[in-house]
Tab-separated table of C-alpha atoms in Angstrom:
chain	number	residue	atom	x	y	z
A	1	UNK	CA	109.726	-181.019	-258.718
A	2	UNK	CA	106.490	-179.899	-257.621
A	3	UNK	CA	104.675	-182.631	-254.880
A	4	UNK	CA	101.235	-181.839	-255.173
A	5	UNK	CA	98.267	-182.371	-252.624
A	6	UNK	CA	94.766	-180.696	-253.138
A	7	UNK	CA	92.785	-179.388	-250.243
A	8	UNK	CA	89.299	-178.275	-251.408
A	9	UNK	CA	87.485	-175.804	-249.178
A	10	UNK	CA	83.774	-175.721	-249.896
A	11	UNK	CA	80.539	-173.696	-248.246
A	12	UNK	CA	77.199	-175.816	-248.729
A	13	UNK	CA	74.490	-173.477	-247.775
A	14	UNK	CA	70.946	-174.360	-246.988
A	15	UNK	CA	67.587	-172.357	-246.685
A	16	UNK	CA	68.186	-172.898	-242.597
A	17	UNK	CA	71.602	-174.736	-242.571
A	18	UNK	CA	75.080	-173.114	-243.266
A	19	UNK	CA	77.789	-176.029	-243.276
A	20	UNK	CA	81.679	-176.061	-244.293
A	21	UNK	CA	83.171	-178.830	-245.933
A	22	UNK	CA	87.087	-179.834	-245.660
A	23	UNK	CA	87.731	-182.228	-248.182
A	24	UNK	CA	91.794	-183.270	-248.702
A	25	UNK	CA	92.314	-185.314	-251.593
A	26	UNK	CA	95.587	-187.565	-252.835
A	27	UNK	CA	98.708	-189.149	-250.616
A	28	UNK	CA	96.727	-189.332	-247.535
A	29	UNK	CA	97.068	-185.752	-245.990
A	30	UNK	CA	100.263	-185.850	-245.882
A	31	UNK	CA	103.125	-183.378	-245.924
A	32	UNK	CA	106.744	-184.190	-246.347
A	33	UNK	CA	109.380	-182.526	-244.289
A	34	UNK	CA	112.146	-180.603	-245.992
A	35	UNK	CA	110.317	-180.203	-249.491
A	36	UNK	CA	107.796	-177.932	-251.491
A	37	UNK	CA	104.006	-179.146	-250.718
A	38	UNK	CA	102.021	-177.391	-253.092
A	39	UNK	CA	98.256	-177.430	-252.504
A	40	UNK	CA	95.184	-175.482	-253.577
A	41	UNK	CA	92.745	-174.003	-251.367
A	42	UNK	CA	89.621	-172.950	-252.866
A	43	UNK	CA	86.264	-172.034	-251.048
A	44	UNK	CA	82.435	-170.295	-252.308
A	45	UNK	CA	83.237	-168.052	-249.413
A	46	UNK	CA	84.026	-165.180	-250.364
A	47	UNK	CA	87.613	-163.988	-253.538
A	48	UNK	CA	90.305	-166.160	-254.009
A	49	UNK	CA	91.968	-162.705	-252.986
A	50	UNK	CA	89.983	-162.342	-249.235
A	51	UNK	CA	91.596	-165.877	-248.454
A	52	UNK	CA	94.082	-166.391	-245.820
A	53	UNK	CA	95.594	-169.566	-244.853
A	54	UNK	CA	97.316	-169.971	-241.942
A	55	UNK	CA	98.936	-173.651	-240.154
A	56	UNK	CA	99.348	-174.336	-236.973
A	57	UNK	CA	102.095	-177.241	-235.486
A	58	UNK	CA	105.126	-179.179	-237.424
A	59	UNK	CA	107.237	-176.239	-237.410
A	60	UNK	CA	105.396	-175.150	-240.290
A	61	UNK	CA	104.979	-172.207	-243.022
A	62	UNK	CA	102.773	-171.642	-245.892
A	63	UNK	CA	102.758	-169.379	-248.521
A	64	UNK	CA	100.488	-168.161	-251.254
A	65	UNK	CA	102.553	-168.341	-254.886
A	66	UNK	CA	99.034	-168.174	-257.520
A	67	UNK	CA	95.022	-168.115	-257.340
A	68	UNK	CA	94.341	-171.154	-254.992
A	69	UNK	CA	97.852	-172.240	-254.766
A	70	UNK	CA	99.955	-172.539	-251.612
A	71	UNK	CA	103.386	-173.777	-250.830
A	72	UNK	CA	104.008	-175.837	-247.646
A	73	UNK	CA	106.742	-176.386	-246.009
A	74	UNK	CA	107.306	-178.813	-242.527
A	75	UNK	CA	109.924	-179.101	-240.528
A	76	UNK	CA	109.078	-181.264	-237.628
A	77	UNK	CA	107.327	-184.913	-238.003
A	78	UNK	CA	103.809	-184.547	-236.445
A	79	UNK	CA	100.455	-183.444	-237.270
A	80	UNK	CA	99.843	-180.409	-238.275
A	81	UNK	CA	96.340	-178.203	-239.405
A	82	UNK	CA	96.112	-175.892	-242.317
A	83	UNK	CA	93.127	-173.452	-241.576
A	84	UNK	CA	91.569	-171.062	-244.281
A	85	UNK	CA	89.848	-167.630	-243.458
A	86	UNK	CA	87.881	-165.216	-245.459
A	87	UNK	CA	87.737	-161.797	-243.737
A	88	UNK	CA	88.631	-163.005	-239.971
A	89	UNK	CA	86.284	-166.050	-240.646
A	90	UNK	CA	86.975	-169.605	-240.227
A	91	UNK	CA	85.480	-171.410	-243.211
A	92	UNK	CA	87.639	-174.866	-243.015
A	93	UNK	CA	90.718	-176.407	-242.041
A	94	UNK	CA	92.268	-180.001	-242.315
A	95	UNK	CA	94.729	-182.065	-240.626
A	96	UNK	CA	97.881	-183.114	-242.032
A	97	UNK	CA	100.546	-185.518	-240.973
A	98	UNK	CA	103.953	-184.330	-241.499
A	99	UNK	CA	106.580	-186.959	-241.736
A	100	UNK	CA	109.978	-187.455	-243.545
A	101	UNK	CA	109.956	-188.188	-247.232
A	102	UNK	CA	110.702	-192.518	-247.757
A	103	UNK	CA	113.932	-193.536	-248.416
A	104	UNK	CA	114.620	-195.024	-251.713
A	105	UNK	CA	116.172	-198.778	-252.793
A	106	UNK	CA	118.963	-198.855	-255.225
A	107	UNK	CA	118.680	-201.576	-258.540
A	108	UNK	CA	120.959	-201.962	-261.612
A	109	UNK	CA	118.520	-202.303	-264.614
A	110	UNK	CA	115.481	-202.609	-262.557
A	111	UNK	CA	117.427	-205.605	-260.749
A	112	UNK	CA	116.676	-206.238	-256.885
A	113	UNK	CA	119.384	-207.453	-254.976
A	114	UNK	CA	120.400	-211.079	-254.868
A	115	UNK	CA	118.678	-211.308	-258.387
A	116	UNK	CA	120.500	-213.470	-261.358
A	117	UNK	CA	121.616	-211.208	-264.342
A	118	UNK	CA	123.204	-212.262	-267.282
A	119	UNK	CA	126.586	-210.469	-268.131
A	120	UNK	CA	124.927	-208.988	-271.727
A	121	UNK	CA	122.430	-207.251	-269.108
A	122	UNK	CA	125.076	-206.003	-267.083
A	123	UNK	CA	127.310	-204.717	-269.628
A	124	UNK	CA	124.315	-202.954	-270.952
A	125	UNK	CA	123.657	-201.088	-267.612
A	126	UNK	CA	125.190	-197.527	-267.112
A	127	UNK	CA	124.244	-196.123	-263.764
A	128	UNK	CA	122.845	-197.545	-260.195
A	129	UNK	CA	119.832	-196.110	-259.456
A	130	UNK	CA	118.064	-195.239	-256.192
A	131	UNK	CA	114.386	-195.120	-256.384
A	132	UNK	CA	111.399	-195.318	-254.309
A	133	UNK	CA	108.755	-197.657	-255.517
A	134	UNK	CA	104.835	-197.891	-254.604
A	135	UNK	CA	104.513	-194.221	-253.526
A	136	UNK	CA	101.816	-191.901	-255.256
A	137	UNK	CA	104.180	-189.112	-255.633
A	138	UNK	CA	107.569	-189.016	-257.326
A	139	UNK	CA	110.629	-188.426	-255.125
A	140	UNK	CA	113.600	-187.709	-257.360
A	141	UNK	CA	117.096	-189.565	-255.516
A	142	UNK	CA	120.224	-189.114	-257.251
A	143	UNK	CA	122.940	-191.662	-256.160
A	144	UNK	CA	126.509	-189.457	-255.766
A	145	UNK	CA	128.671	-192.164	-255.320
A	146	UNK	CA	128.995	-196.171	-254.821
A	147	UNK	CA	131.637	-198.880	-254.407
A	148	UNK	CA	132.020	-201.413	-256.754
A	149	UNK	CA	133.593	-205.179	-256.147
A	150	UNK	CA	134.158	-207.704	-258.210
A	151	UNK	CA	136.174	-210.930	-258.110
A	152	UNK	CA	139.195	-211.949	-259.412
A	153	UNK	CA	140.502	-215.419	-260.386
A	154	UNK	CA	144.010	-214.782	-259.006
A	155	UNK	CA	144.406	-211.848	-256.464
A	156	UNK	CA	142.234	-210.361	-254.021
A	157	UNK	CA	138.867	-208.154	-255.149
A	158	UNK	CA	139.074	-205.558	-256.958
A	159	UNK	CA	137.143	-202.539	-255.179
A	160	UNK	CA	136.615	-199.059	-257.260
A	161	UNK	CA	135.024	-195.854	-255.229
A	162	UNK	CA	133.045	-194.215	-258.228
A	163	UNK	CA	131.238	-190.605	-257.166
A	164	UNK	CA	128.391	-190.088	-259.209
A	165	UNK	CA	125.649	-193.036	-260.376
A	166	UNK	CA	127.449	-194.155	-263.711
A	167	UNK	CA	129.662	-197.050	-264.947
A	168	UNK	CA	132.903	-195.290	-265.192
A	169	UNK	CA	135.381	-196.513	-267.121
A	170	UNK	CA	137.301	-198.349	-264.674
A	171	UNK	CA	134.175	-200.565	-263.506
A	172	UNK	CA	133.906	-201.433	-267.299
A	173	UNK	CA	136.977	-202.709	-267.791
A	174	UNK	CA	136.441	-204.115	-264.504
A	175	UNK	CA	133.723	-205.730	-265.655
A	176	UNK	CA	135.191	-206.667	-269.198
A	177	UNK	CA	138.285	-208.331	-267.751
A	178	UNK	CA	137.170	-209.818	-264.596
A	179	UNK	CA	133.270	-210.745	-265.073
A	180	UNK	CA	132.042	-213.711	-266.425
A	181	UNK	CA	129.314	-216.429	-265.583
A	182	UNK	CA	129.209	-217.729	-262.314
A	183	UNK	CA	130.806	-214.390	-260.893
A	184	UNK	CA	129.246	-212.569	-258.404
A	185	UNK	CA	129.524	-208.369	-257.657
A	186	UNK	CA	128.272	-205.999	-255.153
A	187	UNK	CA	127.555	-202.254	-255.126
A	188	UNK	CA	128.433	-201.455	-251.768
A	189	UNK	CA	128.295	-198.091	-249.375
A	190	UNK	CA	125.951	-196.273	-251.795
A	191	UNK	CA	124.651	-192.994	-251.250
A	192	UNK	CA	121.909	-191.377	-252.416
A	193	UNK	CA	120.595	-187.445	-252.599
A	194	UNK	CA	116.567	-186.626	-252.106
A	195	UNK	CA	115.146	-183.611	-253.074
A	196	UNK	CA	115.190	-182.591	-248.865
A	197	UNK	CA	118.980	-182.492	-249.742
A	198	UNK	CA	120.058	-185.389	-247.367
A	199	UNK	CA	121.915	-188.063	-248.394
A	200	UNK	CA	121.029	-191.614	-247.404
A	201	UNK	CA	122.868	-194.464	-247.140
A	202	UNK	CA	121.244	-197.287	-248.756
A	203	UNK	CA	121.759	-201.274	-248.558
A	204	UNK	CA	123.904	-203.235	-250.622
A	205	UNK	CA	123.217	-204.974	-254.000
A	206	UNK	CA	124.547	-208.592	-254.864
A	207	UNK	CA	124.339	-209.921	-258.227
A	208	UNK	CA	124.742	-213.641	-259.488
A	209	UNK	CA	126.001	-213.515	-262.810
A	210	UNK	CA	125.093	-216.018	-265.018
């Protein structure tokens, strides 16, 4: 997936006055480490073609891939500055902050931890999900694989390793058999892939069931 930032280049000239505008617009200026940026760079300067851009700091590389579009890539948290040149001119550039992309929280069914949830809800559910909420851009996190407890009337708790995000078939007959109101369960040690290809270890869920 593509996370997009626009960084609009202009030239306002005046009878007497020549003046460059750097104008970055959406998520703040800022580029996340370990992932595509894609941004557009367009200036009255001079060809789409005469434009270079160049950045400087964040362990950083850019790339033309279209007519005003760039890649980005950081590897070091910091700030960084993407400059744009039309024939060995400067005609803008604008600070970025690099930083890593935000770490995700998992939910069952849009369920926080500690939440109630009745056992039709939960029997309904098919996968823990790991997702990061209140950001402008979309950061796709796929949980690989979680622990699953539940309690048991007579005998200790019964713990199932799944790898992968869904209900498999042993936490539904988990769940089936050993479930009911007033139990609680937890989705412990889970682990979650971003699209920088690290995987995160993410806090447990408890659920009340009632």
């Amino acid at each position: 997936m593509k996370y997009i930032l626009a960084l609009l280049l202009f030239i306002c000239t005046k009878p007497s006055i020549s003046q460059t505008l750097a104008i970055a617009i959406d998520n703040l200026n800022i580029l996340h480490i370990g992932i595509k940026n894609t941004i557009s760079i367009a200036t009255s300067e001079g060809l789409d073609k005469d434009v270079i851009a160049e950045i400087e700091g964040a362990e950083g590389e850019i790339k033309k891939i279209g007519n005003g579009k760039y890649e980005v890539y950081v590897n070091q948290a910091g700030t960084c500055v993407i400059k744009a040149y039309v024939k060995d001119k400067l005609v803008g550039k604008t600070v970025f902050r690099a930083q890593n992309i935000p770490s995700p929280e998992a939910n069952v069914g849009g369920y926080k931890s500690g939440e109630v949830i009745s056992l039709a809800d939960l029997t309904s559910q098919k996968t823990v999900v790991a997702e990061v909420r209140n950001s402008l851009l979309d950061f796709d996190y796929n949980v690989v694989s979680y622990d699953f407890i539940c309690d048991t009337p007579d005998s200790d708790p019964i713990l199932i390793h799944v790898v992968g995000s869904e209900f498999n078939n042993l936490v539904r007959i988990s769940i089936n058999q050993h479930v009911k109101s007033g139990s609680t369960i937890l989705f412990d040690n889970i682990k979650a892939k971003g699209p920088d290809n690290k995987i995160r270890k993410l806090p447990s869920l408890t659920y009340h069931i009632k």
